[in-house]
PDB file of C-alpha atoms in Angstrom:
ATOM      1  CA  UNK K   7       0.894  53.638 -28.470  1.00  0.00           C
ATOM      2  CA  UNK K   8       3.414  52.664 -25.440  1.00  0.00           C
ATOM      3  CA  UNK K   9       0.784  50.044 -24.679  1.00  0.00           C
ATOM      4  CA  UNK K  10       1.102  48.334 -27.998  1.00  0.00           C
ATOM      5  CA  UNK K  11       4.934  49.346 -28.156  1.00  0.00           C
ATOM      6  CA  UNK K  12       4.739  46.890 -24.879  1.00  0.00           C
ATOM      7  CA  UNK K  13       2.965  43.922 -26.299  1.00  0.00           C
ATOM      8  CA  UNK K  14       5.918  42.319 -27.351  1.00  0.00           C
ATOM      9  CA  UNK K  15       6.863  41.850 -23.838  1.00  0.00           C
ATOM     10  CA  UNK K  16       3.643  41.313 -22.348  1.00  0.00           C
ATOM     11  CA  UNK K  17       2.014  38.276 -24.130  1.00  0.00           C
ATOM     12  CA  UNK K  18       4.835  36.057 -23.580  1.00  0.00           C
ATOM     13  CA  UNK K  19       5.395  37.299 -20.572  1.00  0.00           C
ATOM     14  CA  UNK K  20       1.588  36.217 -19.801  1.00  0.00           C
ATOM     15  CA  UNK K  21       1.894  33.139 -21.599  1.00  0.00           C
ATOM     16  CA  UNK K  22       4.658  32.280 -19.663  1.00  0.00           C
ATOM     17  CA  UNK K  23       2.706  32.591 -16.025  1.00  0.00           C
ATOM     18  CA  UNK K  24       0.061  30.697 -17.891  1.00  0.00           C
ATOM     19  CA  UNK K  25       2.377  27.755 -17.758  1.00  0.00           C
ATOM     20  CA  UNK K  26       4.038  28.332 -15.210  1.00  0.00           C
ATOM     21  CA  UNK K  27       0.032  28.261 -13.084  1.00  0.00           C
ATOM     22  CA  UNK K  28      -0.925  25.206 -15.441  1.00  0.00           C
ATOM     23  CA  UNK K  29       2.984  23.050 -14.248  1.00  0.00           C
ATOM     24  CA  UNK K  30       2.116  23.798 -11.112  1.00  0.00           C
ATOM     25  CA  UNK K  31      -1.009  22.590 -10.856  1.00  0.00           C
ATOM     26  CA  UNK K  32      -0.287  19.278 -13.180  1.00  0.00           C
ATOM     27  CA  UNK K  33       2.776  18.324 -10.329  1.00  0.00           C
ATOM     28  CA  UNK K  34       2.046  20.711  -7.316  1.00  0.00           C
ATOM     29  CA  UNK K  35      -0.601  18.019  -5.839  1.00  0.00           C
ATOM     30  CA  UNK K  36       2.647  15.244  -5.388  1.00  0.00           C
ATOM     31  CA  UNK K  37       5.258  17.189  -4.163  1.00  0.00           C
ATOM     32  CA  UNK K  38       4.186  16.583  -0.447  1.00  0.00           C
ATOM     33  CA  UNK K  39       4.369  13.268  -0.749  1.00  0.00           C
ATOM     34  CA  UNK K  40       8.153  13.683  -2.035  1.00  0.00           C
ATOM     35  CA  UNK K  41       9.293  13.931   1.562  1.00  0.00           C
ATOM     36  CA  UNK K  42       7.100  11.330   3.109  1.00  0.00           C
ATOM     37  CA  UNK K  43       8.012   9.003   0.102  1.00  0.00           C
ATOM     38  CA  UNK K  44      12.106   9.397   0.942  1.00  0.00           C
ATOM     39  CA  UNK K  45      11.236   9.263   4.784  1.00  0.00           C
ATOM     40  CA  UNK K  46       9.624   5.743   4.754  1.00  0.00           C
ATOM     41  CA  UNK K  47      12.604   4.616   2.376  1.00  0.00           C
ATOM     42  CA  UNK K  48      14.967   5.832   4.597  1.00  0.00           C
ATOM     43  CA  UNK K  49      13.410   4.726   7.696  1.00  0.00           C
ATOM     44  CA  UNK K  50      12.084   1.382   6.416  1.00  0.00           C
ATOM     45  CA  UNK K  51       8.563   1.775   8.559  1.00  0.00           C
ATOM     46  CA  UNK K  52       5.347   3.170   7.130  1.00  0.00           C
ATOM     47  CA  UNK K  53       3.708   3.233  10.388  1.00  0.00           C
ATOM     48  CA  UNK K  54       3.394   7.038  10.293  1.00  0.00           C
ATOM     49  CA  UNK K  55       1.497   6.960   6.886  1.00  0.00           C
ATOM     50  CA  UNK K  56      -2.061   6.088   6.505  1.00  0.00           C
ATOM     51  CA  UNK K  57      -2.746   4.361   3.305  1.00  0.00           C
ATOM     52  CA  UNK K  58      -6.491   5.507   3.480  1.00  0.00           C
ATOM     53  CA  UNK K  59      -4.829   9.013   2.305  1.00  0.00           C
ATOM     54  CA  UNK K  60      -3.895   6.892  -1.050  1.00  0.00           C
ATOM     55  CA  UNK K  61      -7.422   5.291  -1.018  1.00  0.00           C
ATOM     56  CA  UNK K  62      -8.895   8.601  -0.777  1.00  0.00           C
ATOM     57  CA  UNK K  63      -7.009  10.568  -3.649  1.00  0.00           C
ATOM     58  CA  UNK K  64      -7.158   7.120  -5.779  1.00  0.00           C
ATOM     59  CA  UNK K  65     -11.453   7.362  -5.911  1.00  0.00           C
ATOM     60  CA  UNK K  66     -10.919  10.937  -6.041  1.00  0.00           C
ATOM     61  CA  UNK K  67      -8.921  10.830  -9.140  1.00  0.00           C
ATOM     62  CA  UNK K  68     -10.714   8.322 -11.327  1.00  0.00           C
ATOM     63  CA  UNK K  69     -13.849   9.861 -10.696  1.00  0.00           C
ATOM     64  CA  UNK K  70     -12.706  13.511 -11.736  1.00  0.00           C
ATOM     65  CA  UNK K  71     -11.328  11.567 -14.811  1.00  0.00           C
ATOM     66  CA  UNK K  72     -14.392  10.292 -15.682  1.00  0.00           C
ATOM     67  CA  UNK K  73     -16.262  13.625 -15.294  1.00  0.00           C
ATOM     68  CA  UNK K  74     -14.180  14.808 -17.845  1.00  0.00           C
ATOM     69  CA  UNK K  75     -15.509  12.784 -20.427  1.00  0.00           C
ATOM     70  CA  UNK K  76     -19.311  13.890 -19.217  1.00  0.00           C
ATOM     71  CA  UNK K  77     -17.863  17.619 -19.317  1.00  0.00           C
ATOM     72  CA  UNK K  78     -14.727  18.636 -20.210  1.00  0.00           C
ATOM     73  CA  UNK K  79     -12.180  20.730 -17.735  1.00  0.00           C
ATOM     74  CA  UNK K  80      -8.976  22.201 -18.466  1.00  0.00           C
ATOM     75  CA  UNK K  81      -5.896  19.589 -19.298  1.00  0.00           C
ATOM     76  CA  UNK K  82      -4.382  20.718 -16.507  1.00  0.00           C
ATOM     77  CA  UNK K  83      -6.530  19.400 -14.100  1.00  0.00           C
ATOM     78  CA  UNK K  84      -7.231  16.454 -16.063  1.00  0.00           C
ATOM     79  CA  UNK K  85      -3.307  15.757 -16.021  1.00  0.00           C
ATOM     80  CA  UNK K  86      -2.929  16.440 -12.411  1.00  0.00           C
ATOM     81  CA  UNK K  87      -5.205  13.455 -11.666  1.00  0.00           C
ATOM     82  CA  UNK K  88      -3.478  11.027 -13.920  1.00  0.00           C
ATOM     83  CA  UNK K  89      -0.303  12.148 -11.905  1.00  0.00           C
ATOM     84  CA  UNK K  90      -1.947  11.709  -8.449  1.00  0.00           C
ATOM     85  CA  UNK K  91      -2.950   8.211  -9.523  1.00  0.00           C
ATOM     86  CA  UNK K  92       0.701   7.285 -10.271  1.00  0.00           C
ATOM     87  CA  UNK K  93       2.031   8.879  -7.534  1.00  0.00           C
ATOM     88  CA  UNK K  94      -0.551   7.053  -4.748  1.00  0.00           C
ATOM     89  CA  UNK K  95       0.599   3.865  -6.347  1.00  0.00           C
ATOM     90  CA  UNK K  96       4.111   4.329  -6.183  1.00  0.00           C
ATOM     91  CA  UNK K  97       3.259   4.652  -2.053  1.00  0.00           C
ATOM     92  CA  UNK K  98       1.171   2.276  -2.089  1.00  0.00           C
ATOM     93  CA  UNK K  99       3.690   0.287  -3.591  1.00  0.00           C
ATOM     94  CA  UNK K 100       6.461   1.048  -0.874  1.00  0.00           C
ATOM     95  CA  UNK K 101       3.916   0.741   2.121  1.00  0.00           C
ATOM     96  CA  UNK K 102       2.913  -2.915   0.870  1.00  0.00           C
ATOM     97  CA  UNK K 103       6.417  -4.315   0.955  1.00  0.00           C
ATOM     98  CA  UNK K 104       7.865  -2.256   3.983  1.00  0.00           C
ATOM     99  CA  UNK K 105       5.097  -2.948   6.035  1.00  0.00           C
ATOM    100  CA  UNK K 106       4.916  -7.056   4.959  1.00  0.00           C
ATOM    101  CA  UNK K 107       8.832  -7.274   5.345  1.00  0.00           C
ATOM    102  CA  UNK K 108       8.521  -5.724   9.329  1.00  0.00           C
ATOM    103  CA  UNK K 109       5.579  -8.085   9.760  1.00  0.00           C
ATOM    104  CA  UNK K 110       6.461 -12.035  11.026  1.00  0.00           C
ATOM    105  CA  UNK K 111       3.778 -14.438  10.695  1.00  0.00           C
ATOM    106  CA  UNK K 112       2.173 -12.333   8.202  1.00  0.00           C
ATOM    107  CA  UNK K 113      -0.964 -14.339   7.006  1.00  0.00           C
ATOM    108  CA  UNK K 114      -2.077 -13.619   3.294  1.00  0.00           C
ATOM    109  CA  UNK K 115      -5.170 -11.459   3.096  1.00  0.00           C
ATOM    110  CA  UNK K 116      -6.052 -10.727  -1.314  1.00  0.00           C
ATOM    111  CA  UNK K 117      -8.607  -8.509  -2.731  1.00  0.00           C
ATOM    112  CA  UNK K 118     -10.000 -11.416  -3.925  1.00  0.00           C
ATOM    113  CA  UNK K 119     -11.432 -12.778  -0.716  1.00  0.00           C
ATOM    114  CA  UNK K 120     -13.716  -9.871  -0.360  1.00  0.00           C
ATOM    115  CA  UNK K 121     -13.500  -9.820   3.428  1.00  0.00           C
ATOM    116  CA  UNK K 122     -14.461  -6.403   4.504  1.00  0.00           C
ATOM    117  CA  UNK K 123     -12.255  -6.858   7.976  1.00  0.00           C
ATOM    118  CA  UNK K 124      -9.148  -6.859   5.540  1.00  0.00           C
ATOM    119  CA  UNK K 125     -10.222  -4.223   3.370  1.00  0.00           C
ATOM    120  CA  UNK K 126      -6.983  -1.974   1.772  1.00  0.00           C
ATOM    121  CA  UNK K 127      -5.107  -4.064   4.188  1.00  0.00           C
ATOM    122  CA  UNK K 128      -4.022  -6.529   1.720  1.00  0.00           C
ATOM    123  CA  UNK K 129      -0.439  -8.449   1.596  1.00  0.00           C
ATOM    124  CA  UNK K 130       0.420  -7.922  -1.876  1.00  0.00           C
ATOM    125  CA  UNK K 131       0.282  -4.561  -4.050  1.00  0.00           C
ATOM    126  CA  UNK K 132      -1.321  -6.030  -7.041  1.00  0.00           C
ATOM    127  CA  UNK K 133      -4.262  -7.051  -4.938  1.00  0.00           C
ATOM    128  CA  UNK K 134      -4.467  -3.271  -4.590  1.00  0.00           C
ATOM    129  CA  UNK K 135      -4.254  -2.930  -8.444  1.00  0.00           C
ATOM    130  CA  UNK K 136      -6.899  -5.359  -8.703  1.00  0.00           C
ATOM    131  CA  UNK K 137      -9.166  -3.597  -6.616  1.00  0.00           C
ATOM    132  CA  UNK K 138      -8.523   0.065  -8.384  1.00  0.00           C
ATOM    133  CA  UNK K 139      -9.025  -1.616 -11.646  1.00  0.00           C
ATOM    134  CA  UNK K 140     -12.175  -3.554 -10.250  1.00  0.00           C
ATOM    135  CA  UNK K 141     -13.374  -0.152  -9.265  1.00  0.00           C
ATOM    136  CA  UNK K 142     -12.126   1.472 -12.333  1.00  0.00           C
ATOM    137  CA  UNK K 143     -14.209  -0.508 -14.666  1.00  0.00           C
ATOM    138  CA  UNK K 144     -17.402  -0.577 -12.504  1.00  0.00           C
ATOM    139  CA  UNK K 145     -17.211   3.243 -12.583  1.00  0.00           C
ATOM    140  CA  UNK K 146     -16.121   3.573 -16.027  1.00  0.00           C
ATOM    141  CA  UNK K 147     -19.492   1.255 -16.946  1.00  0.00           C
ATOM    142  CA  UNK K 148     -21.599   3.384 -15.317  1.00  0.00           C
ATOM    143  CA  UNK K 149     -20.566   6.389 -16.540  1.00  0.00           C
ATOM    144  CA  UNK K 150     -20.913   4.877 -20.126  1.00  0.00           C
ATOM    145  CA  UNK K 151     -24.661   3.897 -19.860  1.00  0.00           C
ATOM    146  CA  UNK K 152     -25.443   7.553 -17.869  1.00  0.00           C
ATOM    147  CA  UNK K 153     -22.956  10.122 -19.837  1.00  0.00           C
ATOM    148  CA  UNK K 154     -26.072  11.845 -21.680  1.00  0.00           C
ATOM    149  CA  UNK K 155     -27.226  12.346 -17.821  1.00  0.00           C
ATOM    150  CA  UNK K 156     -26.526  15.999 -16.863  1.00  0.00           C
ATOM    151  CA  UNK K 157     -27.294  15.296 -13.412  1.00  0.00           C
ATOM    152  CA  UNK K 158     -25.798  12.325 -13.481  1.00  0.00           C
ATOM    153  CA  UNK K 159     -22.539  14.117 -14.819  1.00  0.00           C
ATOM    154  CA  UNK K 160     -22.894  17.070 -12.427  1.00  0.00           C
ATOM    155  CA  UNK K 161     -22.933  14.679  -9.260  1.00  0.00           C
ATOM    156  CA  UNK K 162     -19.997  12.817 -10.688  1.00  0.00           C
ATOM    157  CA  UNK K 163     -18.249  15.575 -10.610  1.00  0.00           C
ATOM    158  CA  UNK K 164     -19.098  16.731  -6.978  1.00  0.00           C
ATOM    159  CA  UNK K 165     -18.465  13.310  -6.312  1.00  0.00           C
ATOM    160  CA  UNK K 166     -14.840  13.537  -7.096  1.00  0.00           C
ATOM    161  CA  UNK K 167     -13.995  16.924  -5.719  1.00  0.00           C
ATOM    162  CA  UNK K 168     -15.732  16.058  -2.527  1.00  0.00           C
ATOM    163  CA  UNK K 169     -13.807  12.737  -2.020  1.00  0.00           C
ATOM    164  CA  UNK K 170     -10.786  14.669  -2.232  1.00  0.00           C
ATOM    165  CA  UNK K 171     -11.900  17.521   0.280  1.00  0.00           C
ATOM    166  CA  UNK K 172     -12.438  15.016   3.079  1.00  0.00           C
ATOM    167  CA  UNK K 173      -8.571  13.931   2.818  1.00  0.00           C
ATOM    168  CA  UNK K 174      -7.461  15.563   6.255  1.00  0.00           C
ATOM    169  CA  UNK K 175     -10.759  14.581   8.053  1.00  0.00           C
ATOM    170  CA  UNK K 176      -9.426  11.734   9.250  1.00  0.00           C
ATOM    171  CA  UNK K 177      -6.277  13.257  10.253  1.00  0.00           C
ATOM    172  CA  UNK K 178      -8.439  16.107  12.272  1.00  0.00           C
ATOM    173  CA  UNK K 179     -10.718  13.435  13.446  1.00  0.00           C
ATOM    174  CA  UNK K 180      -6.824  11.606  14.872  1.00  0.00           C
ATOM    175  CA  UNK K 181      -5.581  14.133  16.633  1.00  0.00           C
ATOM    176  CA  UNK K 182      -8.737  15.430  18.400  1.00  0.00           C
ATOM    177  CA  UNK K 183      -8.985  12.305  19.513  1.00  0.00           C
ATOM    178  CA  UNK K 184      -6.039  11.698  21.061  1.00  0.00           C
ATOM    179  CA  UNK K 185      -5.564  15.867  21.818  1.00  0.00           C
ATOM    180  CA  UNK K 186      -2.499  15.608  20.509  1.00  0.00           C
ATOM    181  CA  UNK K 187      -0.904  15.972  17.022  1.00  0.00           C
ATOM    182  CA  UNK K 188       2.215  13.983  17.637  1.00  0.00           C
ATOM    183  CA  UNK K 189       3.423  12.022  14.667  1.00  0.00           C
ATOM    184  CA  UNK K 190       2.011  14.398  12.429  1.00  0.00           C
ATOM    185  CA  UNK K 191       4.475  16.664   9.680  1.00  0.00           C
ATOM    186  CA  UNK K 192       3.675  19.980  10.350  1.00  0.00           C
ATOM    187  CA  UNK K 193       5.657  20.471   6.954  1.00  0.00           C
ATOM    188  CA  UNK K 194       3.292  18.438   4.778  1.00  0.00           C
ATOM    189  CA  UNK K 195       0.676  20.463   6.314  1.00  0.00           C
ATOM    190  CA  UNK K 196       2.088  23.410   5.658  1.00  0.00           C
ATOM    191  CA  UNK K 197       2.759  22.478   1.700  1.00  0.00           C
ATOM    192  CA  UNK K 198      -0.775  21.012   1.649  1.00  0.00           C
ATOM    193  CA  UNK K 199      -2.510  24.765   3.012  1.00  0.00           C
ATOM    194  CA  UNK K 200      -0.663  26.282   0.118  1.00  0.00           C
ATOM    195  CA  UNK K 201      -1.215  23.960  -2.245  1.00  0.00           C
ATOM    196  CA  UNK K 202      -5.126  23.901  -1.608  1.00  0.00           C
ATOM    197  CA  UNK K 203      -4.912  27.513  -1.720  1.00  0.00           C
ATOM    198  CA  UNK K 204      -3.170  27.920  -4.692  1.00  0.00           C
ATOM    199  CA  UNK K 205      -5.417  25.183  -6.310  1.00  0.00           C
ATOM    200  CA  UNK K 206      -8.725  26.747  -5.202  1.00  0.00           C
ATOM    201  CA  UNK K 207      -7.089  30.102  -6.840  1.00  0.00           C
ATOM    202  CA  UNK K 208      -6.792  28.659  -9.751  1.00  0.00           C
ATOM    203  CA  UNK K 209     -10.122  27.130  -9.899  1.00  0.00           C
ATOM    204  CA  UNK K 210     -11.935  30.671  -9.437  1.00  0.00           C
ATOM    205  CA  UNK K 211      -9.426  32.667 -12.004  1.00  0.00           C
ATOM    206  CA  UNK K 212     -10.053  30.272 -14.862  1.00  0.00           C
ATOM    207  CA  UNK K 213     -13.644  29.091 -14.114  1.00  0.00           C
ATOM    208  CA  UNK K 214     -13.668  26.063 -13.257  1.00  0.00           C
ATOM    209  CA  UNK K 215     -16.871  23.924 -12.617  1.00  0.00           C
ATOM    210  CA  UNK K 216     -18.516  24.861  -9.272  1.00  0.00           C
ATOM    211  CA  UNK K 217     -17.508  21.743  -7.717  1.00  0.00           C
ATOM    212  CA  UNK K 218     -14.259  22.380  -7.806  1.00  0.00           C
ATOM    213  CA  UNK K 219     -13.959  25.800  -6.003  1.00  0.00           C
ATOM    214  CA  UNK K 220     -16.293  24.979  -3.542  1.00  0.00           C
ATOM    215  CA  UNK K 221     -14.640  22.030  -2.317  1.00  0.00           C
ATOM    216  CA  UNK K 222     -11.283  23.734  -2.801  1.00  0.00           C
ATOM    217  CA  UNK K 223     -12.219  26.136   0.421  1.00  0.00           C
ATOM    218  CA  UNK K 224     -13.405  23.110   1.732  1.00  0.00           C
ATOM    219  CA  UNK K 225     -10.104  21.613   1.582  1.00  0.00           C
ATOM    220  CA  UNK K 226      -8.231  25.012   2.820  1.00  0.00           C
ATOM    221  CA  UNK K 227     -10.817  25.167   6.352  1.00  0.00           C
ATOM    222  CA  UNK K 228      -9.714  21.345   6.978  1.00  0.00           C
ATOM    223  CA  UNK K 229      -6.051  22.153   6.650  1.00  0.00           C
ATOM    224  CA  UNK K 230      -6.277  25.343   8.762  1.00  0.00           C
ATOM    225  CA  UNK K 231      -8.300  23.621  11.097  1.00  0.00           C
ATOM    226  CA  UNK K 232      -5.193  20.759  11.511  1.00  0.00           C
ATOM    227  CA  UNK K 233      -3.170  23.679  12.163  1.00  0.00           C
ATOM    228  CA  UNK K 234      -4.696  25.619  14.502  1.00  0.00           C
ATOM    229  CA  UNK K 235      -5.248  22.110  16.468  1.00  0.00           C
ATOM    230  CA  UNK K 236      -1.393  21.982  16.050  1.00  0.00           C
ATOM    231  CA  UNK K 237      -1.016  25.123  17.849  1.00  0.00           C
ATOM    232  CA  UNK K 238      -3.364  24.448  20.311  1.00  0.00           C
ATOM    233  CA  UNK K 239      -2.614  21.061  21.608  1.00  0.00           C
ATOM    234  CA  UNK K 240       1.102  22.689  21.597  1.00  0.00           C
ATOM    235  CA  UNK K 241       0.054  25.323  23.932  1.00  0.00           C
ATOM    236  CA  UNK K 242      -1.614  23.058  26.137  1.00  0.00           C
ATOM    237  CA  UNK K 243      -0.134  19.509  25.876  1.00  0.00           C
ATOM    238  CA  UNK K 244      -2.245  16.735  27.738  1.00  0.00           C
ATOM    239  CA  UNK K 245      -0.332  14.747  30.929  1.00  0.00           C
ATOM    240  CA  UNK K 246       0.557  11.841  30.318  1.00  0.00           C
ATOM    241  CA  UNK K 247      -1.195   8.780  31.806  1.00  0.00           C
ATOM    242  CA  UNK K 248       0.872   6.718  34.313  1.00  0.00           C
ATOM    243  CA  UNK K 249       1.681   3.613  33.489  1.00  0.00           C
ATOM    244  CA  UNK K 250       0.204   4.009  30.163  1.00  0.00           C
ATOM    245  CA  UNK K 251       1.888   3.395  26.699  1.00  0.00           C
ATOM    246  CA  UNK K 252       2.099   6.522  24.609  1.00  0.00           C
ATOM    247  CA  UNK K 253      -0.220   5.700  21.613  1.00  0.00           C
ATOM    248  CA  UNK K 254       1.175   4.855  18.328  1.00  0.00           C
ATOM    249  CA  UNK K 255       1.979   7.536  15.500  1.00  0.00           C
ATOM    250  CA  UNK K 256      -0.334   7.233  13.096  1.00  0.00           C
ATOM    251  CA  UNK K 257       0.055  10.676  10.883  1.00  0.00           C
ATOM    252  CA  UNK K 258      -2.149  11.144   8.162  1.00  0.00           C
ATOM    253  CA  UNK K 259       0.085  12.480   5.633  1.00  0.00           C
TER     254      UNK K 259
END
């Protein structure tokens, strides 16, 4: 009886965590890029962002969209990516004309030149639209003629998750390098740990396809490993060449 005396307070109260989990997860994915978005503003130099990052989440995004339409997710997720997409073009976006407005002599490199030495390096942010769309519509093609595939379907999917788990392996891949994580926001890494955990939490609780949590701990062991490089190359910092210019920042995030 005091159980269903309670029910009046309990299903909203559980519908209301429900959206609560489900806002998160539709906006939680951009709000680290809040702070890097205001810093380059601010600052007026988008040397300490790496535009592959946009790259990255851009393929990653279109691809779980197109999943959806082989087999359907929750909206959540499938809102989250449209989100993402907007979001790495608004950077994108800023990079383009900070970076060509600090650059003299800038010669013109477009999408349409297909030169592979200029690749995402372009001069002008619609030649970056061009290429999403170009890449868009080849994908969106494909998926067409192979959407009765299962396996065709089922790789698409892994496809998409695992193009967004390899985000912060170039960032590891940086700063072992160099032995050094200088340049790099501890902060964003921080937000992104508990945003991948929270994410891959949510994938297991409400069963989402396989993909999804596995490269979900996939994405929480790359972010723990950038932070326990943090806090080693911080314990033991390496000395400094003489007569040698400290390399650029070049932060992932």
């Amino acid at each position: 009886m005091e159980a269903e005396g309670l029910d009046w307070l309990l299903v909203p109260l559980h519908q209301l965590v429900s959206w609560g989990a489900a806002g998160a997860m539709v906006f939680g994915g951009v709000v680290p890029y809040i702070p890097q978005y205001r810093d380059i503003r601010r600052t007026q130099n988008a040397e300490g962002f790496s535009t592959y990052v946009c790259l990255v989440l851009l393929v990653a995004n279109i691809l779980r969209i197109l999943f959806w339409f082989g087999r359907h997710f929750e909206s959540p997720l499938l809102w989250q990516s449209v989100i993402m997409i907007m979001t790495m073009l608004l950077m994108l976006k800023l990079c383009t004309e900070v970076r060509t407005a600090n650059e003299l002599n800038l010669k013109r490199r477009v999408f349409a030149d297909f030169d592979p030495h200029h690749f995402w390096h372009w001069s002008s942010f619609g030649d970056y639209v061009q290429c999403v769309l170009a890449f868009t519509g080849v994908a969106g093609y494909v998926t067409y003629l192979s959407i009765d595939s299962a396996l065709f379907v089922e790789t698409l999917g892994f496809l998409a998750v695992l193009t967004e788990a390899m985000l912060g392996l170039p960032q590891l891949y940086r700063n072992q390098r160099l032995r050094s994580t200088e340049g790099m926001s501890i902060k964003m890494v921080l937000m992104w740990t508990s945003g991948d955990t929270f994410k891959t939490a949510y994938f297991l609780l409400n069963g989402a396809p396989l993909q999804f949590s596995v490269c979900g701990l996939l994405q929480v062991l790359v972010d723990l490993a950038i932070l326990g490089q943090a806090y080693a190359f911080a314990r033991h910092p390496p000395k400094p060449a003489p007569h040698t210019a400290h390399p650029a920042s070049a932060k992932a995030l």
